[in-house]
GROMACS .gro file of C-alpha atoms in nm:
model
  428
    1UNK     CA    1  -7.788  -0.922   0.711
    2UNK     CA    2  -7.660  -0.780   0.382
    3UNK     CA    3  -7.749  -1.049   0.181
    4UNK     CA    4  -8.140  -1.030   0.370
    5UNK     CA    5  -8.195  -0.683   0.277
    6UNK     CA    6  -8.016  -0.703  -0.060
    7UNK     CA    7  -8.304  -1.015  -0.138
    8UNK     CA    8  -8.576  -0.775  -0.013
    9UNK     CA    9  -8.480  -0.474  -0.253
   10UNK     CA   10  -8.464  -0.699  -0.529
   11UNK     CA   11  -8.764  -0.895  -0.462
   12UNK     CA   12  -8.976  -0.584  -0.408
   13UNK     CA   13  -8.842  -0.421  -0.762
   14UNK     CA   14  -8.917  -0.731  -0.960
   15UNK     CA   15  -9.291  -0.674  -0.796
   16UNK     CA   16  -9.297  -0.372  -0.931
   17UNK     CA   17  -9.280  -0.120  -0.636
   18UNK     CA   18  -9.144   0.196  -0.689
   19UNK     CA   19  -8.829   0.280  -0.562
   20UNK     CA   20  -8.869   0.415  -0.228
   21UNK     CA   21  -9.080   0.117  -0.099
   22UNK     CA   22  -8.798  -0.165  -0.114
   23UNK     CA   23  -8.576   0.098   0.016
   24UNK     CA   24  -8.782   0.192   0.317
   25UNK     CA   25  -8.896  -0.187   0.367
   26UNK     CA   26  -8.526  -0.284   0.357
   27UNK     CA   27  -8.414   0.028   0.611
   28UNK     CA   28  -8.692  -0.071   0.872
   29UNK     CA   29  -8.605  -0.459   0.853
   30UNK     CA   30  -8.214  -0.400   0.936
   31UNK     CA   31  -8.327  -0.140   1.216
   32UNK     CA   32  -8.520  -0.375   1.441
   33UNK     CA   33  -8.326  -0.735   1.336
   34UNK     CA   34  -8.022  -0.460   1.517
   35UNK     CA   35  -8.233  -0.324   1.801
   36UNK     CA   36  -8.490  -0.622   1.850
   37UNK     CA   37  -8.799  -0.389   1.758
   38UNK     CA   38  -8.946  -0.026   1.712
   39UNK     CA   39  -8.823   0.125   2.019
   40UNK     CA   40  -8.523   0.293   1.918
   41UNK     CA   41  -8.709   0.427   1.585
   42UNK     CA   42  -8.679   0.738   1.680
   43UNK     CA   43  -8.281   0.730   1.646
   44UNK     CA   44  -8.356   0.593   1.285
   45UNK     CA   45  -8.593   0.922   1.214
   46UNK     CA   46  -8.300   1.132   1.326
   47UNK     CA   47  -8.033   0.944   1.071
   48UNK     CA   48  -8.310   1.002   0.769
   49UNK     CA   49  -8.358   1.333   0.906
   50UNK     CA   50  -7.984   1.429   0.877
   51UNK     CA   51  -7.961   1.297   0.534
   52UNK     CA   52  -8.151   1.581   0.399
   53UNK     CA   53  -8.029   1.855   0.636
   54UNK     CA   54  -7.671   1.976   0.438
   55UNK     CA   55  -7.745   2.328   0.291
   56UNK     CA   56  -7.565   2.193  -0.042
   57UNK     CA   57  -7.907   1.983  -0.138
   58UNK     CA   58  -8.082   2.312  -0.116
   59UNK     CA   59  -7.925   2.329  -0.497
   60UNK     CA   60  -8.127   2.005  -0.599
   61UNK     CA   61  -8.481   2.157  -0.633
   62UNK     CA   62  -8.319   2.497  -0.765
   63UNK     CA   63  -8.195   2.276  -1.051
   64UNK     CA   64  -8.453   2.055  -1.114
   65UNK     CA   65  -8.696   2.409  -1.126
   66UNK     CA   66  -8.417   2.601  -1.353
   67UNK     CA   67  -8.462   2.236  -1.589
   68UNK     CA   68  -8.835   2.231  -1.582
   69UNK     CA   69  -8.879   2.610  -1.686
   70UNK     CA   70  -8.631   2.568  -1.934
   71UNK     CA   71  -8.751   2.248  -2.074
   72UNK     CA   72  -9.120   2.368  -2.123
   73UNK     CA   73  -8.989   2.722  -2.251
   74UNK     CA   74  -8.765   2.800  -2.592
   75UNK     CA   75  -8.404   2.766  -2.442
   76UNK     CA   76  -8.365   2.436  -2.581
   77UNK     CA   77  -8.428   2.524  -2.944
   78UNK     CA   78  -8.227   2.839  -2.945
   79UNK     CA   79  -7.941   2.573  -2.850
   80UNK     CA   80  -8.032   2.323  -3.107
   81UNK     CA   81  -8.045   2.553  -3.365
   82UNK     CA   82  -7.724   2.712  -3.333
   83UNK     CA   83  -7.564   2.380  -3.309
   84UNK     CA   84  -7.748   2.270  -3.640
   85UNK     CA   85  -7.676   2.574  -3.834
   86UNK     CA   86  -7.237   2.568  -3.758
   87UNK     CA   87  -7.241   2.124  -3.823
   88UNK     CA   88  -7.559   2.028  -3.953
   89UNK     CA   89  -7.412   1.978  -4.305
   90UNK     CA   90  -7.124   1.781  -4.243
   91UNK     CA   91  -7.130   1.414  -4.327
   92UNK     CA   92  -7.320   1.289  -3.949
   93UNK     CA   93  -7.362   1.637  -3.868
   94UNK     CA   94  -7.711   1.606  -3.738
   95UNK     CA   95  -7.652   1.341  -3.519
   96UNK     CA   96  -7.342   1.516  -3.395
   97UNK     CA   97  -7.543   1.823  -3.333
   98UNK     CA   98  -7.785   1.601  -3.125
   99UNK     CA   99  -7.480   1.495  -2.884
  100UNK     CA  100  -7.355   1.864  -2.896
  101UNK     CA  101  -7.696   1.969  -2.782
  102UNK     CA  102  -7.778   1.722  -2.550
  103UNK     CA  103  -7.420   1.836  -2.336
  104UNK     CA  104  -7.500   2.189  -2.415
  105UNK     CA  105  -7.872   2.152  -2.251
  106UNK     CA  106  -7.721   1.928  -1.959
  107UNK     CA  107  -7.497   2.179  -1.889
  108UNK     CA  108  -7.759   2.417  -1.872
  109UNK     CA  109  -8.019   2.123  -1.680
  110UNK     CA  110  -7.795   1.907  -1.484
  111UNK     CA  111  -8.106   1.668  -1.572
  112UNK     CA  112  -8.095   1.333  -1.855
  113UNK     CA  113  -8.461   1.308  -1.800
  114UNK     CA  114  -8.526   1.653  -1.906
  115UNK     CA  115  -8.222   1.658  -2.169
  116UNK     CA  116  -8.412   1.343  -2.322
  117UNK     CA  117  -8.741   1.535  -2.344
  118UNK     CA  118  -8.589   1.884  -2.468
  119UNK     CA  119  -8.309   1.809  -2.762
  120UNK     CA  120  -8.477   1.418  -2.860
  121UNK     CA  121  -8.854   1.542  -2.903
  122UNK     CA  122  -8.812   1.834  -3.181
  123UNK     CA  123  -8.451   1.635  -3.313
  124UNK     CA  124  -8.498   1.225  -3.309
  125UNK     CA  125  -8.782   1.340  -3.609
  126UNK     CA  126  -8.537   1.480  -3.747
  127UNK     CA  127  -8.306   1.227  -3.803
  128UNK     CA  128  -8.540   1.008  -3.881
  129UNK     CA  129  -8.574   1.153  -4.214
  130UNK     CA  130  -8.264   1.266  -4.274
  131UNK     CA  131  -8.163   0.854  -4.285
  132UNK     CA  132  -8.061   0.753  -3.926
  133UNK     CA  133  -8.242   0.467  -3.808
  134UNK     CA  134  -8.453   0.449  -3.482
  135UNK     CA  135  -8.226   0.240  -3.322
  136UNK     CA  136  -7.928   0.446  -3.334
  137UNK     CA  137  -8.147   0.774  -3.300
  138UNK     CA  138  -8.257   0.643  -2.953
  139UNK     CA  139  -7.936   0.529  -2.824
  140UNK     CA  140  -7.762   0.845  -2.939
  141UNK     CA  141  -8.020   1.082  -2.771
  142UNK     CA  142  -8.040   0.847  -2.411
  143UNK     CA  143  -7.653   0.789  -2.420
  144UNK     CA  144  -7.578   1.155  -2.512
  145UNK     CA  145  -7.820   1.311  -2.246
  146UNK     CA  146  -7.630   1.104  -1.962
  147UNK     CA  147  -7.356   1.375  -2.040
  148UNK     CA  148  -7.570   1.569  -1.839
  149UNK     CA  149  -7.461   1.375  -1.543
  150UNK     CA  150  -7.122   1.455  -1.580
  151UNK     CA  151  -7.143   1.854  -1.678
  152UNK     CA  152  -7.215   2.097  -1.460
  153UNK     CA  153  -7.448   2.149  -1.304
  154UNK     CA  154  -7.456   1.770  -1.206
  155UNK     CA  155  -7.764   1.654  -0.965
  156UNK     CA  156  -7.573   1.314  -0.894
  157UNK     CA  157  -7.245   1.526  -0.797
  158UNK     CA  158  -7.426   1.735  -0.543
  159UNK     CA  159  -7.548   1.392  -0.365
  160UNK     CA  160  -7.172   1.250  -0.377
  161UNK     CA  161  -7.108   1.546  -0.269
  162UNK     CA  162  -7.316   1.504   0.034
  163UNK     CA  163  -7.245   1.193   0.113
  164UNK     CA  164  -6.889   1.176   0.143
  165UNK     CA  165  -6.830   1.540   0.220
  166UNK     CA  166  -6.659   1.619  -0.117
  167UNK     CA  167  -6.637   1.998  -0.265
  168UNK     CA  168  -6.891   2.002  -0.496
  169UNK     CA  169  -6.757   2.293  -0.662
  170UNK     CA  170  -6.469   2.102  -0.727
  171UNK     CA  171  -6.708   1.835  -0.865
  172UNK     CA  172  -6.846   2.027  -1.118
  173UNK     CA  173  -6.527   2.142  -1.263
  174UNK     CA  174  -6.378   1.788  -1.270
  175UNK     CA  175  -6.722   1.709  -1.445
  176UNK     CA  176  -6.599   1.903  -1.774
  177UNK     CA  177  -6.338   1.686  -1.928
  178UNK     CA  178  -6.503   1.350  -1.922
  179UNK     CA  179  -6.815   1.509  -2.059
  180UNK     CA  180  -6.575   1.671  -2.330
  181UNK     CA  181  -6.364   1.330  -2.407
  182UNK     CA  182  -6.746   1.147  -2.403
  183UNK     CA  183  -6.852   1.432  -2.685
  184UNK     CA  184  -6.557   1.378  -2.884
  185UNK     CA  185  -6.605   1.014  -2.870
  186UNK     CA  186  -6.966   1.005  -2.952
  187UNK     CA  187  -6.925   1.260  -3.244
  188UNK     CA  188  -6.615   1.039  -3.440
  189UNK     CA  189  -6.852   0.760  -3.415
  190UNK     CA  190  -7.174   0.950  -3.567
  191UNK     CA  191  -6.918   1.042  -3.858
  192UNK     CA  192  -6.831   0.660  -3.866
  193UNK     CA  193  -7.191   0.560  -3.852
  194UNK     CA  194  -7.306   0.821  -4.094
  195UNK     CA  195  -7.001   0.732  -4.372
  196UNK     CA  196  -7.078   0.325  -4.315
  197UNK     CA  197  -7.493   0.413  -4.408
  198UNK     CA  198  -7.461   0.709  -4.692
  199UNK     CA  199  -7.683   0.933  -4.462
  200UNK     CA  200  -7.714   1.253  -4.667
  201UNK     CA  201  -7.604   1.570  -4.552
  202UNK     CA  202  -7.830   1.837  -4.460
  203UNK     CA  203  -7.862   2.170  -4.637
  204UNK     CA  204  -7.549   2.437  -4.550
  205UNK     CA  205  -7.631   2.723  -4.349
  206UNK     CA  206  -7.534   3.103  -4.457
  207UNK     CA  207  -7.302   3.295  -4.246
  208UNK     CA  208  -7.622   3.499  -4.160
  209UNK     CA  209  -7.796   3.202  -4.045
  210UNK     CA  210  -7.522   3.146  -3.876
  211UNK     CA  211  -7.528   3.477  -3.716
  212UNK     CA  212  -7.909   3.506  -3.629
  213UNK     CA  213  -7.884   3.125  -3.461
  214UNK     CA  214  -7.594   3.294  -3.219
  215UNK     CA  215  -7.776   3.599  -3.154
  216UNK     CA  216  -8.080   3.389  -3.047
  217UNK     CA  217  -7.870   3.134  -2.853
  218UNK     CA  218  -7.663   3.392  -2.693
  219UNK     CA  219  -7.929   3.417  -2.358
  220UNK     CA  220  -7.957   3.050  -2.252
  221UNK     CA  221  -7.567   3.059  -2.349
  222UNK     CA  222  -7.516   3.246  -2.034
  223UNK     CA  223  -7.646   2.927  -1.823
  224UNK     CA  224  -7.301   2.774  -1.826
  225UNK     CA  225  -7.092   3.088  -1.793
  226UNK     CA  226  -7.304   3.194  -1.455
  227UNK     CA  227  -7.261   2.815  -1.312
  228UNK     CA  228  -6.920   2.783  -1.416
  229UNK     CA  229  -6.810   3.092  -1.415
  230UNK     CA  230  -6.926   3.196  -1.103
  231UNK     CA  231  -6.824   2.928  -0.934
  232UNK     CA  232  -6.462   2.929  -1.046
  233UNK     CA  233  -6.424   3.305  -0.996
  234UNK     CA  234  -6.530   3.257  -0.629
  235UNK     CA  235  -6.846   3.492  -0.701
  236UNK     CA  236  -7.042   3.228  -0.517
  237UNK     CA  237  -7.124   2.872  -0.431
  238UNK     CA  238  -7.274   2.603  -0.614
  239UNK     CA  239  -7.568   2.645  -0.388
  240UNK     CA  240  -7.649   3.004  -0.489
  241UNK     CA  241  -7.556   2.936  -0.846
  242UNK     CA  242  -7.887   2.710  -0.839
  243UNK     CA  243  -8.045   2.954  -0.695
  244UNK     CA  244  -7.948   3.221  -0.946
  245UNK     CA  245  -8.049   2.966  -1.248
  246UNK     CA  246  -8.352   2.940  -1.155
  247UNK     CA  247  -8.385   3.328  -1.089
  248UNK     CA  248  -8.250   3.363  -1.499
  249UNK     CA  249  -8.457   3.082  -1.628
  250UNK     CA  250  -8.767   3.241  -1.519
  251UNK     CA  251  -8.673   3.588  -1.652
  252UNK     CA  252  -8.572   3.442  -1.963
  253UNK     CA  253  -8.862   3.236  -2.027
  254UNK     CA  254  -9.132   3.443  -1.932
  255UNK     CA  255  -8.962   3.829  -1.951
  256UNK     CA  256  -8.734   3.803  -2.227
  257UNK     CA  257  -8.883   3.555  -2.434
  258UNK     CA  258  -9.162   3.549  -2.338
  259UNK     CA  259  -9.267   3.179  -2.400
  260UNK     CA  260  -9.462   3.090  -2.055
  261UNK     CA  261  -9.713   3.256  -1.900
  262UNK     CA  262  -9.780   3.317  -1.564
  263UNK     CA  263 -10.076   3.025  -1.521
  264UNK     CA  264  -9.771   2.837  -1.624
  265UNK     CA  265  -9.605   2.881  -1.267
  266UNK     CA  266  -9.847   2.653  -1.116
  267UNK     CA  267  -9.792   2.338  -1.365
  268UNK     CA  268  -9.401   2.379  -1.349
  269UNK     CA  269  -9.412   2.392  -0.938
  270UNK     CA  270  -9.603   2.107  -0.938
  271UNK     CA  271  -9.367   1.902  -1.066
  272UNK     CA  272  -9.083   2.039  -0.976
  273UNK     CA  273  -9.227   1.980  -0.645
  274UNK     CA  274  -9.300   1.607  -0.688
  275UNK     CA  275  -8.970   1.528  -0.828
  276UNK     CA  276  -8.794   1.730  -0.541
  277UNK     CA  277  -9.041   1.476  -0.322
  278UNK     CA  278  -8.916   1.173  -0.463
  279UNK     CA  279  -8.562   1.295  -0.452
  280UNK     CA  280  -8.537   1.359  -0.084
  281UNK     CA  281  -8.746   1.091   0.002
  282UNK     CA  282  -8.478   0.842  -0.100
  283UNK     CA  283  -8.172   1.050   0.035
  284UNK     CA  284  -8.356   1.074   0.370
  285UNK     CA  285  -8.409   0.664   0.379
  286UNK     CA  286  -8.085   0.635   0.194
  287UNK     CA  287  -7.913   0.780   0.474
  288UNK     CA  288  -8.078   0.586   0.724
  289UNK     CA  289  -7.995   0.238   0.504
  290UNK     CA  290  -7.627   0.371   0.491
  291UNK     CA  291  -7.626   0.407   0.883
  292UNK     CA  292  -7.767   0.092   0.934
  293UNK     CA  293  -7.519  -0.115   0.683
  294UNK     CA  294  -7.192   0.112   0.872
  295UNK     CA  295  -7.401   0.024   1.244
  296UNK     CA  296  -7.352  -0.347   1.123
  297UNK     CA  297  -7.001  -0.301   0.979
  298UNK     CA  298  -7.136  -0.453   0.650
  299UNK     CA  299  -6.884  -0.228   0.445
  300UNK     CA  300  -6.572  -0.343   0.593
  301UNK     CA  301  -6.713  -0.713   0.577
  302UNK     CA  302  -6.793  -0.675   0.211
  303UNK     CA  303  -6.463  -0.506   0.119
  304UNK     CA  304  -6.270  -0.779   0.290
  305UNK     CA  305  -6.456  -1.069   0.172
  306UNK     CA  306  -6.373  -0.938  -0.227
  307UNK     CA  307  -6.022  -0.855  -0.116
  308UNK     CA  308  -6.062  -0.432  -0.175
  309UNK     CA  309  -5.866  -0.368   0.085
  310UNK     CA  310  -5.568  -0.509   0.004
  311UNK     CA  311  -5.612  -0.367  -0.337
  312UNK     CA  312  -5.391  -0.096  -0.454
  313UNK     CA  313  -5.592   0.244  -0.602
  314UNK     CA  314  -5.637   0.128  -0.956
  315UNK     CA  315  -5.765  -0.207  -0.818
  316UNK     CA  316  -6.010  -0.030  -0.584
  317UNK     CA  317  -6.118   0.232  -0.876
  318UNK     CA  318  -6.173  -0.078  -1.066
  319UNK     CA  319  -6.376  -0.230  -0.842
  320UNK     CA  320  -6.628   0.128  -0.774
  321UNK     CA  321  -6.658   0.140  -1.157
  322UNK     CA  322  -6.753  -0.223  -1.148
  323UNK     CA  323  -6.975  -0.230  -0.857
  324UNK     CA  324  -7.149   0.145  -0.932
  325UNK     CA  325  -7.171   0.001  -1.281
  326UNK     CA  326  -7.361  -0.318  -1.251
  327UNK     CA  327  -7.590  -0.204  -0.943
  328UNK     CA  328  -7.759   0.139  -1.164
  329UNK     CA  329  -7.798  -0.087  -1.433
  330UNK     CA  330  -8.091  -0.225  -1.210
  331UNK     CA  331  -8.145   0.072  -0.882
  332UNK     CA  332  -8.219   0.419  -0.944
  333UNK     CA  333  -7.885   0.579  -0.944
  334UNK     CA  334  -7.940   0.812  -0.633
  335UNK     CA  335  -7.988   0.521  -0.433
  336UNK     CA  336  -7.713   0.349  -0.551
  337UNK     CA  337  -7.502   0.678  -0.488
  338UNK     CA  338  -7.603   0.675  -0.123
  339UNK     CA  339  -7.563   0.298  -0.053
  340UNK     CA  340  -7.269   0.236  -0.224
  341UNK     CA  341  -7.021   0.537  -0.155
  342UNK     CA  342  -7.012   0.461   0.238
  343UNK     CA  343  -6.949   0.091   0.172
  344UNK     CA  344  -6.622   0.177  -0.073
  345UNK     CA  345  -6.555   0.525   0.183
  346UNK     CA  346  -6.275   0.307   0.399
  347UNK     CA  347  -6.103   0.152   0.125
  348UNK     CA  348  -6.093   0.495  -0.042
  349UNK     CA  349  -5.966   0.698   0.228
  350UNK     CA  350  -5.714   0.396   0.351
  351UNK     CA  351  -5.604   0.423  -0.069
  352UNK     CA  352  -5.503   0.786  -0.066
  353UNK     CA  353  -5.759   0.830  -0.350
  354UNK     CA  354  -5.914   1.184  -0.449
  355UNK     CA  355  -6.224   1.189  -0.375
  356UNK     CA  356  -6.322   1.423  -0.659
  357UNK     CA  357  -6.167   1.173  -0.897
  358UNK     CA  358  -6.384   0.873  -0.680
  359UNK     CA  359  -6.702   1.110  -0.756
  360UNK     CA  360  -6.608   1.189  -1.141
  361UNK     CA  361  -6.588   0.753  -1.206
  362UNK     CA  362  -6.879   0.736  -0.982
  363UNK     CA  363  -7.095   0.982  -1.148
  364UNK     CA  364  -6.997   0.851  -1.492
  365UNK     CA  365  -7.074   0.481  -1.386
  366UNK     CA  366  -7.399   0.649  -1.279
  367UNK     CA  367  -7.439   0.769  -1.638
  368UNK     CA  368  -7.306   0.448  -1.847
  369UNK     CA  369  -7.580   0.213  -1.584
  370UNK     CA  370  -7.886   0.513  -1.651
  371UNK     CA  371  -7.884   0.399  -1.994
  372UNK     CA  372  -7.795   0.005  -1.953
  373UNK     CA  373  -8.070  -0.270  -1.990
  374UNK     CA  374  -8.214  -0.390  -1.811
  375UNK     CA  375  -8.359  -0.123  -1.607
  376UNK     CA  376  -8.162   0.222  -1.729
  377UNK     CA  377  -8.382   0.457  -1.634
  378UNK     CA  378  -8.290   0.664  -1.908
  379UNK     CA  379  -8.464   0.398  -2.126
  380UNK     CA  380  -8.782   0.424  -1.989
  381UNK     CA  381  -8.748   0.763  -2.031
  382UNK     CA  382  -8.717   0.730  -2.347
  383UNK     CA  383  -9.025   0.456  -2.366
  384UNK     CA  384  -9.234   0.697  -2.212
  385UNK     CA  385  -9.133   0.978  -2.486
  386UNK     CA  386  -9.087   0.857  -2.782
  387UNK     CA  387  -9.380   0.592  -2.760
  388UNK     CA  388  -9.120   0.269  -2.850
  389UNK     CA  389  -9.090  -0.078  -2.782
  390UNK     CA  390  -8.851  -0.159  -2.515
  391UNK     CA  391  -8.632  -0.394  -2.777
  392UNK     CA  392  -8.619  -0.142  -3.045
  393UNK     CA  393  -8.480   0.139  -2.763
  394UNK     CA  394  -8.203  -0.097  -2.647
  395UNK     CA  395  -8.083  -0.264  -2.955
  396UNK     CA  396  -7.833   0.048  -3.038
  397UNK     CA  397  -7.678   0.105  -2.725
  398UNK     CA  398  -7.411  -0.153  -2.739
  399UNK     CA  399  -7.092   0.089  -2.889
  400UNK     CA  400  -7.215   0.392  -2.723
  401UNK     CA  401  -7.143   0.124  -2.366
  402UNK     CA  402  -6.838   0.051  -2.497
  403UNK     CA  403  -6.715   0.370  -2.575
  404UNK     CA  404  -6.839   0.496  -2.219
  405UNK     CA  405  -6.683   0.188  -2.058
  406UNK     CA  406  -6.326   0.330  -2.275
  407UNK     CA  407  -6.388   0.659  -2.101
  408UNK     CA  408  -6.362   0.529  -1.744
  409UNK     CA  409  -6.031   0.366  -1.833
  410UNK     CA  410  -5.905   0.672  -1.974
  411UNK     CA  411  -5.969   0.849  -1.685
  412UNK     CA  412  -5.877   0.554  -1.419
  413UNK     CA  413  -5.517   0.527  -1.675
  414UNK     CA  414  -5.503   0.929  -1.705
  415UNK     CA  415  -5.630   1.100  -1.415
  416UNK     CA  416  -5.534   1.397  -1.544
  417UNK     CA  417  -5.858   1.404  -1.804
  418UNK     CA  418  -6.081   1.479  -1.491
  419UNK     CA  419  -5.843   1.650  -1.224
  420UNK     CA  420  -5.644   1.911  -1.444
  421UNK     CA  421  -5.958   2.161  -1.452
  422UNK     CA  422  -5.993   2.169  -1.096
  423UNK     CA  423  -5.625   2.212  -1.021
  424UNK     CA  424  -5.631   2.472  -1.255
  425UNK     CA  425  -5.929   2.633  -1.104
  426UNK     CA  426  -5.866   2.558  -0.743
  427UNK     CA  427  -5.462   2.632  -0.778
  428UNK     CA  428  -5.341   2.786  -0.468
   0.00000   0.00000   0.00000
C-alpha cells in the first residue's frame, strides 16, 4: 500500500498539482483500498478533523499575521540597519549582516518565506554592488532565512509539536543553539568568501550612527525578548506569546511607527488568511494520511524492512536526518513533518531518544531540504522574488548544504548544542 500511495504523491507533483491534491488523492485511496469503499468516510473526517483541533496550532495563524504585518511594515529595516551599522565594514561584513538579519527577522517571523522577502529585497541589491555575486547573494539570503525554522518562534516546531505531543516551549528554546552554531558557521564562511574575491568593505559607521540604528531597532528588538522571554519566565505559553506578537506588531506598525494604515488591515488578513488555509488544510489531511499509514502498520513495516529498529539512537537519528532530509528536498516540509514523524515515533520512543532533540534534527532537516534542489521551496521563493533563473538560484548553495549537513552531526555527536538551553530553562 505504501509504495501505491507513495507513486500517487509523486506522480501527481510531477503534474504539477499543488500540494494538497496528491495528499488528499493519496489519503482517500488508502481509506477505501482499507475499508472497501466510502462508507466509513465519516471516521476519516473525524481523524482530519482532530488534526487541527490542539489549542497549540491556534499559535500558527498568530505568527504567520505577526510576520505579514511586520514584513509589509518598517521592522525589518530598523533590524537591518542596526546590523549594518555595528559589521557592515568588516571584510564580508555585509553579507554577514544579511545572515545576522535574516536570524534576527526569523526570530521575530518564525517564517523563511517572509524572512526571504523582508532582509533579501532592500539587501541582495546591496551586495550586488558592493562585489558579491548573484549566486552567492541568493544562496546566502535562502540558506540564511531557513534559520528561521530553527529560532523561535518556529512554525515547523509547533506542528512537531503537535504531532508527537512534544513541549513546544521546550522546542523553541532548544531551537536557539543550532540557529546560533548555523550563524557562526555561515558568517566564517562570508569572511572566507569575501577574503578569496577582494569584496571591498563598506563605509564605517560613527558611534552615533551606531547609536541612532539601536534606538530605532530597539521596538521590533522586543519581539524576541516577549517570545523568549516570556516563555522561559513562565509568564505564558507559546500559544499566547503568538497571540501577544501579533497584538505588538500591529501597535508597532501602525501606532508607533506608523507605517500601515488602516485600509492596510484588509490586504494583510487576506493573506494571512489564505496561508493559514493552506496550512491547516494539509495538517487536517496530513493527519488523516498518518492514521491511515499507522491503521495499516506501514511504520513498523518500513522501520523493519531498513533495519531502524534494531538500530541504536545515533543509528536511528541518522536515519530521521536522512529520511526528513531527502523527502523536503521534494514535499512541502509540513507534510513531510506530519507523515514522517509517526512512521519514526516507535523506533524513537523504543530508543529512549528526546523528543525535543528528535524535533531540533527534524526541524533543521526541514530547513537544509527548504532550500535543496530540486524542489526547496525556499528556492522558488526566491524565483518568485528576485525575478531569477532557476540555475543561477541553485548554483551557490552547495557549501552552505554542507555546512548545514556539519551542523546536524554536531548536534547528533554533541547533543548538548541543542538540549543545554532547555535544561537550563526548564531545570527543576
Amino acid at each position: 500500500m505504501a509504495t501505491l500511495l507513495m507513486s500517487i504523491m509523486i506522480g501527481l507533483l510531477l503534474l504539477g498539482f499543488p500540494m494538497m491534491i496528491p495528499l488528499i488523492t493519496a489519503a482517500v485511496v488508502g481509506f477505501v483500498m482499507m475499508f472497501d469503499g466510502f462508507g466509513q468516510m465519516g471516521t476519516f473526517i473525524q481523524q482530519m478533523m482532530g488534526g487541527i483541533r490542539p489549542a497549540s496550532l491556534i499559535a500558527v495563524p498568530m505568527f504567520i499575521l505577526a510576520a505579514d504585518i511586520m514584513t509589509r511594515g518598517h521592522s525589518a529595516d530598523r533590524l537591518i540597519n542596526m546590523v549594518m551599522a555595528f559589521i557592515g565594514h568588516i571584510k564580508g561584513g555585509l553579507a554577514i549582516s544579511t545572515a545576522t538579519s535574516c536570524t534576527l527577522f526569523g526570530a521575530v517571523s518564525g517564517s523563511t518565506q517572509a524572512t526571504v522577502v523582508a532582509v533579501g529585497s532592500p539587501l541582495r541589491p546591496k551586495m550586488l554592488r558592493a562585489g558579491y555575486s548573484d549566486p552567492f547573494t541568493l544562496a546566502l539570503i535562502i540558506n540564511a532565512s531557513d534559520i528561521a525554522f530553527l529560532i523561535p518562534p518556529s512554525i515547523g516546531m509547533i506542528i512537531y509539536g503537535v504531532i508527537s505531543e512534544t513541549s513546544i516551549a521546550e522546542l523553541f528554546i532548544a531551537g536557539i543553539g543550532p540557529g546560533l552554531l548555523i550563524l557562526f558557521m555561515f558568517s566564517l564562511y562570508c569572511l572566507y568568501y569575501a577574503h578569496k574575491n577582494e569584496v571591498p568593505t563598506e563605509p564605517r559607521a560613527s558611534w552615533r550612527e551606531r547609536g541612532r540604528a539601536v534606538r530605532m531597532a530597539l521596538w521590533p528588538l522586543f519581539f524576541p525578548v516577549i517570545i523568549v522571554g516570556g516563555i522561559y519566565g513562565g509568564i505564558f505559553s507559546p500559544t499566547e506569546a503568538a497571540a501577544v506578537c501579533v497584538l505588538y506588531a500591529f501597535l508597532l506598525e501602525f501606532v508607533v511607527f506608523r507605517s500601515l494604515k488602516l485600509p492596510d488591515i484588509y490586504r494583510i488578513a487576506k493573506s494571512t488568511g489564505l496561508i493559514t488555509a493552506v496550512v491547516f488544510i494539509l495538517v487536517a489531511v496530513g493527519n488523516g494520511f498518518s492514521w491511515i499509514l499507522s491503521f495499516a502498520q506501514v511504520p513498523q513495516t518500513i522501520l523493519e524492512s531498513v533495519g531502524v529498529n534494531e538500530a541504536g539512537p545515533v543509528g536511528v537519528l541518522i536515519a530521521i536526518c536522512v529520511a526528513f532530509f531527502i523527502a523536503c528536498m521534494f514535499v512541502d516540509p509540513i507534510v513531510v513533518i506530519l507523515v514522517l514523524t509517526p512512521i519514526f515515533a516507535p523506533a524513537i520512543q523504543s530508543t529512549g531518544l528526546d523528543p525535543v532533540l528528535v524535533g531540533v534534527l527534524i526541524t533543521l532537516q526541514v530547513a537544509i531540504g527548504s532550500a535543496t534542489p530540486p524542489f526547496g521551496c525556499d528556492i522558488f521563493t526566491a524565483i518568485a522574488i528576485f525575478k531569477r533563473p532557476y540555475m543561477e538560484v541553485i548554483r551557490g548553495t552547495p557549501p552552505f548544504i554542507f555546512m548545514l549537513v556539519v551542523a546536524a552531526g554536531l548536534i547528533i555527536a554533541f547533543p548538548d548544542i541543542a538540549l543545554y538551553f532547555r535544561d537550563l530553562a526548564f531545570a527543576d
